[in-house]
Each structure stands twice: as structure tokens, then as C-alpha cells.
Short mmCIF file of C-alpha atoms in Angstrom, two decimals:
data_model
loop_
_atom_site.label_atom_id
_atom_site.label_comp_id
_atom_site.label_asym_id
_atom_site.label_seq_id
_atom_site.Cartn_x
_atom_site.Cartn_y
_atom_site.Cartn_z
CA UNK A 1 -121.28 -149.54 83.39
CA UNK A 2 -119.63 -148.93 80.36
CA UNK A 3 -119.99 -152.09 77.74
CA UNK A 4 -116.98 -153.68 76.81
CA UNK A 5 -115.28 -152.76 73.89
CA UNK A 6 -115.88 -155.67 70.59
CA UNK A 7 -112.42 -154.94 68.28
CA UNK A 8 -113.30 -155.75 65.10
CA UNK A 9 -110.86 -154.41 62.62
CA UNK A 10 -108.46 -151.35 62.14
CA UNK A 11 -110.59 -148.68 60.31
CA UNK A 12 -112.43 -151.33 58.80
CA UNK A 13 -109.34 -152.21 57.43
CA UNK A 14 -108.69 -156.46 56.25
CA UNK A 15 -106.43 -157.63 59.07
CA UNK A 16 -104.53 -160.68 56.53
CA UNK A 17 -103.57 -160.07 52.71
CA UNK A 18 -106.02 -161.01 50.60
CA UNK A 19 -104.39 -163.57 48.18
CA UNK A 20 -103.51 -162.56 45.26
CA UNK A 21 -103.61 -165.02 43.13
CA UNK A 22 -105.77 -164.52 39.70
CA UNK A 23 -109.26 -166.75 39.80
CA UNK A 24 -108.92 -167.95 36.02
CA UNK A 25 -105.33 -169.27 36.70
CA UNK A 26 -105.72 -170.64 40.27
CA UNK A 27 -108.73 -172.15 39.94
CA UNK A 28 -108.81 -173.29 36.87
CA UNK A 29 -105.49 -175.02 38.43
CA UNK A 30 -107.51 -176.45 41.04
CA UNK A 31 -110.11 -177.96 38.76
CA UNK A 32 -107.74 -178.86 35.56
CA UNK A 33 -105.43 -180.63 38.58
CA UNK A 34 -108.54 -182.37 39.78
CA UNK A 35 -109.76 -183.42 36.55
CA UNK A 36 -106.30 -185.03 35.89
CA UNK A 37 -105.55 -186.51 38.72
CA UNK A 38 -109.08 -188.12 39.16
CA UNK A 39 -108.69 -189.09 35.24
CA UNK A 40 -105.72 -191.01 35.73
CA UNK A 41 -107.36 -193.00 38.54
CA UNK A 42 -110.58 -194.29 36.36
CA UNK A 43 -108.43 -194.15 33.25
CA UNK A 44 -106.41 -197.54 35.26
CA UNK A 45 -109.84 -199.07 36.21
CA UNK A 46 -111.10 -198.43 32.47
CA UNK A 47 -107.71 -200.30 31.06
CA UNK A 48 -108.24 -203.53 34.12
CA UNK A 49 -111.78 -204.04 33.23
CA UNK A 50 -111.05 -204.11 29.00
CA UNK A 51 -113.06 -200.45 28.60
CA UNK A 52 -110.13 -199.84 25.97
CA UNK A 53 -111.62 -197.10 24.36
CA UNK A 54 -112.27 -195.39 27.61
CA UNK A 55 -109.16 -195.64 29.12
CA UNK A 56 -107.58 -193.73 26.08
CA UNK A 57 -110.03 -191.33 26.09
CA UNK A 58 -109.16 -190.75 29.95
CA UNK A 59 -105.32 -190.97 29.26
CA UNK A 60 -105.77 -188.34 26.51
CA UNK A 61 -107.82 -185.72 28.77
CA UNK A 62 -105.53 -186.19 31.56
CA UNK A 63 -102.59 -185.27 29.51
CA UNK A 64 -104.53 -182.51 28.51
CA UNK A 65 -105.87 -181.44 31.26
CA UNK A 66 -102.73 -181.53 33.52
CA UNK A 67 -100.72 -179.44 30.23
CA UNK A 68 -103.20 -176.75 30.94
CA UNK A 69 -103.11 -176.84 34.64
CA UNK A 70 -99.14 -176.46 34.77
CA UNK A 71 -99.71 -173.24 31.85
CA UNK A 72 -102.06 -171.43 34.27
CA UNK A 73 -99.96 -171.97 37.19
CA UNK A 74 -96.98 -171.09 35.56
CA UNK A 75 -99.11 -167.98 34.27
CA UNK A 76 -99.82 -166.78 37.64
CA UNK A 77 -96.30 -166.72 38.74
CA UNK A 78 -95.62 -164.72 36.36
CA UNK A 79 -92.16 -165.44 35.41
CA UNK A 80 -91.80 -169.20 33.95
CA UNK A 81 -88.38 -169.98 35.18
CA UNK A 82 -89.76 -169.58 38.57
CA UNK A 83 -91.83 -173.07 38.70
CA UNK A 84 -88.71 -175.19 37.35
CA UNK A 85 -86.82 -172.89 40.77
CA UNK A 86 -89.33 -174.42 42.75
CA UNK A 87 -87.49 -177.82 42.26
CA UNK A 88 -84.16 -177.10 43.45
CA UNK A 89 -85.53 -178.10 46.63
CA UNK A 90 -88.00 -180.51 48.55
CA UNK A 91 -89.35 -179.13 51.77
CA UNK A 92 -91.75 -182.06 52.96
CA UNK A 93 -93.37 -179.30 54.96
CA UNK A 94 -94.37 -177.04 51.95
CA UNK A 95 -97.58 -178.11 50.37
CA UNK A 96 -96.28 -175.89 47.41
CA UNK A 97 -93.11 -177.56 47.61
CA UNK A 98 -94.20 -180.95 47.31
CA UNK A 99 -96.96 -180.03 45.02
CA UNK A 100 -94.26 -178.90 42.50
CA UNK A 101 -92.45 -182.45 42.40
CA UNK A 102 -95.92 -183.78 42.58
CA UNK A 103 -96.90 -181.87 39.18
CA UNK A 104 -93.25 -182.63 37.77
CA UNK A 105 -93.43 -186.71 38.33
CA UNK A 106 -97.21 -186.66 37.10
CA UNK A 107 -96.92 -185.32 34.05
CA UNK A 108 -94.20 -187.40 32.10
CA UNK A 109 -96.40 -190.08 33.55
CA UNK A 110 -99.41 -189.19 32.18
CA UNK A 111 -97.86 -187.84 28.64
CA UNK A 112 -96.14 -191.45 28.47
CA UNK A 113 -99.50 -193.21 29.29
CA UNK A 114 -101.33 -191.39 26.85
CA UNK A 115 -99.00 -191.51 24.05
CA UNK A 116 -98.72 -195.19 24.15
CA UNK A 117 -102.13 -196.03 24.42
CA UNK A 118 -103.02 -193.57 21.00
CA UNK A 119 -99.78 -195.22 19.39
CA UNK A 120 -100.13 -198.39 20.63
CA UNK A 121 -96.51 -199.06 21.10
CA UNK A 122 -94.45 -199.81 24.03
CA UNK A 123 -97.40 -201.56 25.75
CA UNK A 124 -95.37 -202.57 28.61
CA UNK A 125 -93.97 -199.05 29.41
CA UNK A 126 -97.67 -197.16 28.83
CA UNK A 127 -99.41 -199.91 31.46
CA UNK A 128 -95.97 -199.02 33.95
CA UNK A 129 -96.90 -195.03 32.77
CA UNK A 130 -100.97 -196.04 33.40
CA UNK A 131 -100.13 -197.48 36.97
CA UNK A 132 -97.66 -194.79 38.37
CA UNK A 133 -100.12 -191.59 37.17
CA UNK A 134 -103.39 -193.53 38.91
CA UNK A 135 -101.15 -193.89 41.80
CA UNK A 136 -100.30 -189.80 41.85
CA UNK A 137 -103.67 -188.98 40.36
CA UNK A 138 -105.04 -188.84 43.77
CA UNK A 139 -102.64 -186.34 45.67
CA UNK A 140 -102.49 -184.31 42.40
CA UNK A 141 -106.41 -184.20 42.97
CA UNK A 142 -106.54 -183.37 46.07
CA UNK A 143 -102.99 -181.59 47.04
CA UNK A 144 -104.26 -178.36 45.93
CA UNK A 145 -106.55 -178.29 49.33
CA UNK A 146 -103.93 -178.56 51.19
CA UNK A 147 -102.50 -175.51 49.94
CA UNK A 148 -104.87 -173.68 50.46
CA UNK A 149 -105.79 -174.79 53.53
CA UNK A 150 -102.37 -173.96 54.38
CA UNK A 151 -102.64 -170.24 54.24
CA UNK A 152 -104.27 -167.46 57.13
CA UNK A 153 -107.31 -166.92 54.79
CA UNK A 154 -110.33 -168.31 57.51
CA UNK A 155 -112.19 -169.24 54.96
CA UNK A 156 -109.77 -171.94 53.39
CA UNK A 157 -107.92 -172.43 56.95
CA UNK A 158 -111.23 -172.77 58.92
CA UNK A 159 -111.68 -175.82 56.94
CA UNK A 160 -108.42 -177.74 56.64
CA UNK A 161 -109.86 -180.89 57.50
CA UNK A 162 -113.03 -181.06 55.09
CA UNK A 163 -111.00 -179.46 52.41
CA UNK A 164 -108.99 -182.28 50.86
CA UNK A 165 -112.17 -184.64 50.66
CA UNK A 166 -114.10 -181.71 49.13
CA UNK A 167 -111.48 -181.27 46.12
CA UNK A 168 -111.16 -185.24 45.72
CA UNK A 169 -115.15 -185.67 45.79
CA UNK A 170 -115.20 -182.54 43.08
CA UNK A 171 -112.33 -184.02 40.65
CA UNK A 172 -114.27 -187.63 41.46
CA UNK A 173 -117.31 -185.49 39.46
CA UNK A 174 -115.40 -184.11 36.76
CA UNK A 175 -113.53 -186.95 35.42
CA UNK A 176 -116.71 -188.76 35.82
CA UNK A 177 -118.39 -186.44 33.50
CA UNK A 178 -115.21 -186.67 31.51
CA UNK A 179 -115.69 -190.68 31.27
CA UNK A 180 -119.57 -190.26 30.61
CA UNK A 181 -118.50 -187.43 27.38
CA UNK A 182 -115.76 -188.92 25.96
CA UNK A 183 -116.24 -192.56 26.19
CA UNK A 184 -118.79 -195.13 24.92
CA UNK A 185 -122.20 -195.58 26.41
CA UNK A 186 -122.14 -199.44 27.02
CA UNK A 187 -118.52 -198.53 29.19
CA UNK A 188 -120.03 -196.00 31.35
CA UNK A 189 -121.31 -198.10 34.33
CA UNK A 190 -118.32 -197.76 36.34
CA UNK A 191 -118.21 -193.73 35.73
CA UNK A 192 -121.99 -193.07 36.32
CA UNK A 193 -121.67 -195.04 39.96
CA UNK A 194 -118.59 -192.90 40.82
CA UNK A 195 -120.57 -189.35 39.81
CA UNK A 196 -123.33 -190.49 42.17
CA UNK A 197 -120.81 -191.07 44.81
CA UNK A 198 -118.85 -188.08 43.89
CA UNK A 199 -121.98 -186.17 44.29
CA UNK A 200 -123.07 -187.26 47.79
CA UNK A 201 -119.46 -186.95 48.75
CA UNK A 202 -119.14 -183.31 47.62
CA UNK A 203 -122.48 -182.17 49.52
CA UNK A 204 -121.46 -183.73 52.63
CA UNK A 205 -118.27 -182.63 52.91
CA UNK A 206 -119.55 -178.79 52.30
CA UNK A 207 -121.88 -178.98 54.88
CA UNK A 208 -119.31 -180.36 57.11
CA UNK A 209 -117.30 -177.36 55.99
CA UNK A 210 -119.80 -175.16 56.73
CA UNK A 211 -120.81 -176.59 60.05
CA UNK A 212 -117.20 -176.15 61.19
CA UNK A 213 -116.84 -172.20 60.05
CA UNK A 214 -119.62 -171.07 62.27
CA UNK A 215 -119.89 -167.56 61.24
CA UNK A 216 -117.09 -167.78 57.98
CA UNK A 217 -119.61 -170.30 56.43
CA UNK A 218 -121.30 -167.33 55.58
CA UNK A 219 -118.65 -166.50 52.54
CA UNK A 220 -119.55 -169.91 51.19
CA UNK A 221 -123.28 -168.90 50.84
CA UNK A 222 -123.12 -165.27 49.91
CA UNK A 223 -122.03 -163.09 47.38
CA UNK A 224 -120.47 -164.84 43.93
CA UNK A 225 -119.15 -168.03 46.04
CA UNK A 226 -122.49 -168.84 47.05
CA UNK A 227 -123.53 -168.34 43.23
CA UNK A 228 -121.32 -170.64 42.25
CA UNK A 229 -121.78 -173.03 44.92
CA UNK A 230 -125.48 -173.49 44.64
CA UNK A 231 -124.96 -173.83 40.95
CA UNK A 232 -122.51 -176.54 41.55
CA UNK A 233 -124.51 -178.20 44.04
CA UNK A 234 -127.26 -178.44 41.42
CA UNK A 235 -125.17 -179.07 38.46
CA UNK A 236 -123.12 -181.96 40.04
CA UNK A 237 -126.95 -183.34 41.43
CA UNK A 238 -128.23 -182.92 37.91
CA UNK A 239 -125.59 -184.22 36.07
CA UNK A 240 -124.66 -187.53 38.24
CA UNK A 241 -128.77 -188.46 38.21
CA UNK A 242 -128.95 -187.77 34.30
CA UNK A 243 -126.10 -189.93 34.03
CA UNK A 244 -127.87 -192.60 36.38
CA UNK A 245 -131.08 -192.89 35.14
CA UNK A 246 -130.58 -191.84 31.46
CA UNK A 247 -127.16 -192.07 30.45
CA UNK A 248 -126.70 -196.25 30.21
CA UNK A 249 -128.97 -195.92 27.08
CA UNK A 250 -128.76 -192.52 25.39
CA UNK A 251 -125.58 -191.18 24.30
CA UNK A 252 -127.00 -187.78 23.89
CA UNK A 253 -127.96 -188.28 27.84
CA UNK A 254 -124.72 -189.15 28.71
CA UNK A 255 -122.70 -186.34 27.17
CA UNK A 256 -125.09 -183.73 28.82
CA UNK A 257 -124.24 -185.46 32.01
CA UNK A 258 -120.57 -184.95 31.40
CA UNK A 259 -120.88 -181.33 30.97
CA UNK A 260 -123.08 -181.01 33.35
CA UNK A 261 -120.67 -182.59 36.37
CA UNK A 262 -117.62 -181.06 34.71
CA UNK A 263 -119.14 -177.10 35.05
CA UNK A 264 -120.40 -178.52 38.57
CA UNK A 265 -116.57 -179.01 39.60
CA UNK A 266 -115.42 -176.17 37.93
CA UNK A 267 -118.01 -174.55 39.66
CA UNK A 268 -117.06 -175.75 43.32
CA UNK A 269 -113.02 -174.79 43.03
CA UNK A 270 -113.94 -170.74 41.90
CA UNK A 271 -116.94 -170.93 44.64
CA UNK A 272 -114.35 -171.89 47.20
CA UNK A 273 -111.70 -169.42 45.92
CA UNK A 274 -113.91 -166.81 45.86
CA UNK A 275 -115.24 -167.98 49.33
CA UNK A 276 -111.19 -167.61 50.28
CA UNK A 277 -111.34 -164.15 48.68
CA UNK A 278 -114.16 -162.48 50.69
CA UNK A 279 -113.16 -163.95 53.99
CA UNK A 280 -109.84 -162.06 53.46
CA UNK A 281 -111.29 -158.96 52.58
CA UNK A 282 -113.72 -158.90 55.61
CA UNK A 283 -111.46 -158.20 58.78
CA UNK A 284 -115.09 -159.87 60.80
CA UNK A 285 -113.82 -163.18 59.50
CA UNK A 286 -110.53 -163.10 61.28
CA UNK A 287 -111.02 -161.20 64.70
CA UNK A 288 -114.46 -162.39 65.37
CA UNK A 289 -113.74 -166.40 65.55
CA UNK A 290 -110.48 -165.88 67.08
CA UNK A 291 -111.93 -163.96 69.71
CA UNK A 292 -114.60 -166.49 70.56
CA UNK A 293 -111.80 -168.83 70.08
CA UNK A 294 -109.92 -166.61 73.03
CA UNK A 295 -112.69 -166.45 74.86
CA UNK A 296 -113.75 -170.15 74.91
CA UNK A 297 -110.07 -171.00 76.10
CA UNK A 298 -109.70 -168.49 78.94
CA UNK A 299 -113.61 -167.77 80.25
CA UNK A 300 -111.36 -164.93 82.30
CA UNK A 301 -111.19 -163.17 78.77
CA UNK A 302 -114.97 -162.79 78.53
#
């Protein structure tokens, strides 16, 4: 008998668009977003719990950090009118939509938070600026997933549902190693506990990824992605036990901890874009799982 023909691809040819966004802009968007949005969120728990010099600090990097993120998105399209286009409209069903007026409400937010609490003026409206960018620091943090998830690339589609908790347990890690750099040693406590949960929240959710892409996972473990990913695995690892064990007494400690779970984050966004990149380019990645797909839903097909 002659054995059934396996399609694969067209001449080897990708069957989707590989996207085209630039690494440096997108995913440094990913991570700067994260870092912000997360910010804001410890930045409010630093203010409640009278870790004053903190919660500047946090204000301050979140303003900065969300600046740059809306600079390299706006860099990638290319053509700056184009983001403030974007908000002619609200499409509840566009992740890019509503991460535009996401990303337009944050900001003033977070500028008006930070500038009050390095001025020290208008108390009442920086605490009201404080308490509305911790309460869109987490979608800003974790949007971005969505998007991406949003797309036909298998590698960022396969995984729409560990996604989201993967970018929030990532920006978790870098403003914690944000808090741990910037901030005082005897205010840390709160910052070192989150960067061990961050960290054990990151690894699961990438092996839940990874369990759920079958054969796709292999794009998160080869190639530059896996590169980065292991060395974000171990960074993030490194850098929330440093900050454990050593970081409540040394400062020097501490601030190696920081960097340490900020490259770790910055680390997981470009492994997963990458990851996104090479299952586009490989046409295996998008006929092989929807054929087993096919086949699992009509055994006729086998």
C-alpha cells in the first residue's frame, strides 16, 4: 500500500507571517510595560505600610519605565501620529485597542504620582494618582500577553491561557528587583517575599506552557529563546534567593539581586518573542498540531 501522504508545508515554505515587529522595541515594550505596571502595584503597598522612600523610588521608575515603553512602541510603528490614531476608537475586542487607552490612562497616572511624591505637593491628588496607577498596573503588566496571544503565531497562540500569568509573574520579578535596587535595605521585606513568589510563579507557569504546546514547546527550549529562557530561569532563581537569604542585611546583596531579577524578566519577554519568532518561521509548527488537532476530532481523518 502506498503510505499516506504527511503535508507539512508548501516548499518548505512558513505557512503564517512571521511578525514583524523589531525584538528591541517589542520586547523591551513587554518588559518596560511589566516593570511599570508591577511598580505601580508595590509602589501603593510601599506608601500603606510608611516605606516612604520606597514608594518614591517605585513611583519614579514606573514613570520611567512606562516613558520608555510608549517610545519603543511608538518606534516600531514607525510613524508617531499613528499611536495617538489608535485612540479614536475603543474596540473592547482588540487587545491592541484597549491596550492603547490602557497605556494612555496609565501614564498621566503614574507621571502625577511620581511628581508629587518627589515634590511633595498636592498630597491628596499624588495618593488619588498612587491608587488609580496600582489599580492599572496590573493589566498594563500583563495586557501585553494577551496580545500576543492574540495573533496565529503557535507559539504565542498555543499558550493563551498560561501567557498572561507568565508576563504578570515576570513583571512581579522585575519590579521586585527594582524595589530591592532602588530602595533601602531595612524596607525590602515585602519586595524580597514577592521575588520568591514571582519566581515560583514564572517557572510554573512555563512549564505549564510548555506542557500545553506539545511539539511547539520545542521553540521555547531551542535556539536563542531557549538561551534566554534558561538564563532567565536561573537569573530570576538566583536573584529572588540572593535577595532572600542575603539581601535583608547587605545592601551590596540586595542591589545584585535587583539586577539580577530585572535581566531575568528582561530575559523571559525576548525568550518568548523569539520563541513567537521561530514558530512562525517553521511551517512544522502550524500544520503538524493542527493536523493532530484534525485528527483527534474526526478519527475518520486518520
Amino acid at each position: 500500500m502506498v503510505p499516506r501522504a504527511e503535508f507539512e508545508s508548501y516548499y518548505g515554505r512558513p505557512v503564517i507571517k512571521a511578525p514583524s515587529w523589531a525584538a528591541r522595541d517589542i520586547a523591551g515594550y513587554f518588559f518596560l510595560g511589566g516593570l511599570a505596571g508591577a511598580g505601580s502595584v508595590l509602589a501603593v503597598g510601599a506608601q500603606l505600610t510608611a516605606r516612604t522612600t520606597t514608594a518614591t523610588a517605585m513611583k519614579v521608575s514606573s514613570l520611567a519605565a512606562v516613558s520608555l515603553s510608549a517610545a519603543a512602541l511608538v518606534h516600531d510603528l514607525g510613524v508617531p501620529s499613528r499611536f495617538p490614531n489608535m485612540l479614536r476608537v475603543l474596540k473592547p475586542t482588540s487587545p491592541m485597542s484597549v491596550g492603547s487607552w490602557l497605556l494612555a490612562a496609565y501614564g498621566p497616572a503614574a507621571g502625577t504620582a511620581a511628581v508629587t511624591a518627589v515634590t511633595g505637593r498636592l498630597p491628596r491628588t499624588g495618593a488619588a494618582a498612587t491608587a488609580a496607577a496600582a489599580l492599572l498596573g496590573p493589566a498594563l503588566a500583563s495586557y501585553t500577553a494577551v496580545l500576543a496571544a492574540d495573533t496565529a503565531v503557535p507559539a504565542w497562540h498555543g499558550a493563551h491561557r498560561e501567557l498572561p500569568y507568565l508576563f504578570a509573574a515576570s513583571a512581579t520579578a522585575a519590579a521586585s528587583g527594582m524595589a530591592l535596587l532602588v530602595g533601602p535595605v531595612h524596607e525590602s521585606a515585602p519586595a524580597r517575599c514577592a521575588a520568591v513568589l514571582a519566581a515560583g510563579a514564572d517557572e510554573i507557569a512555563t512549564r505549564a506552557a510548555e506542557r500545553r504546546l506539545g511539539m511547539v514547546a520545542e521553540t521555547y527550549r531551542e535556539g536563542r529563546a531557549g538561551t534566554l529562557l534558561r538564563a532567565a530561569r536561573l537569573l530570576t532563581a538566583t536573584g529572588a534567593a540572593t535577595g532572600l537569604v542575603l539581601g535583608r542585611r547587605s545592601r551590596p546583596a540586595a542591589a545584585l539581586a535587583g539586577l539580577a531579577l530585572l535581566a531575568g524578566s528582561a530575559c523571559t519577554r525576548f525568550g518568548v518573542f523569539a520563541a513567537g519568532v521561530a514558530s512562525a518561521e517553521d511551517p512544522r509548527y502550524t500544520v503538524v498540531p493542527q493536523r493532530a488537532a484534525l485528527n483527534a476530532s474526526d478519527p475518520a481523518q486518520s
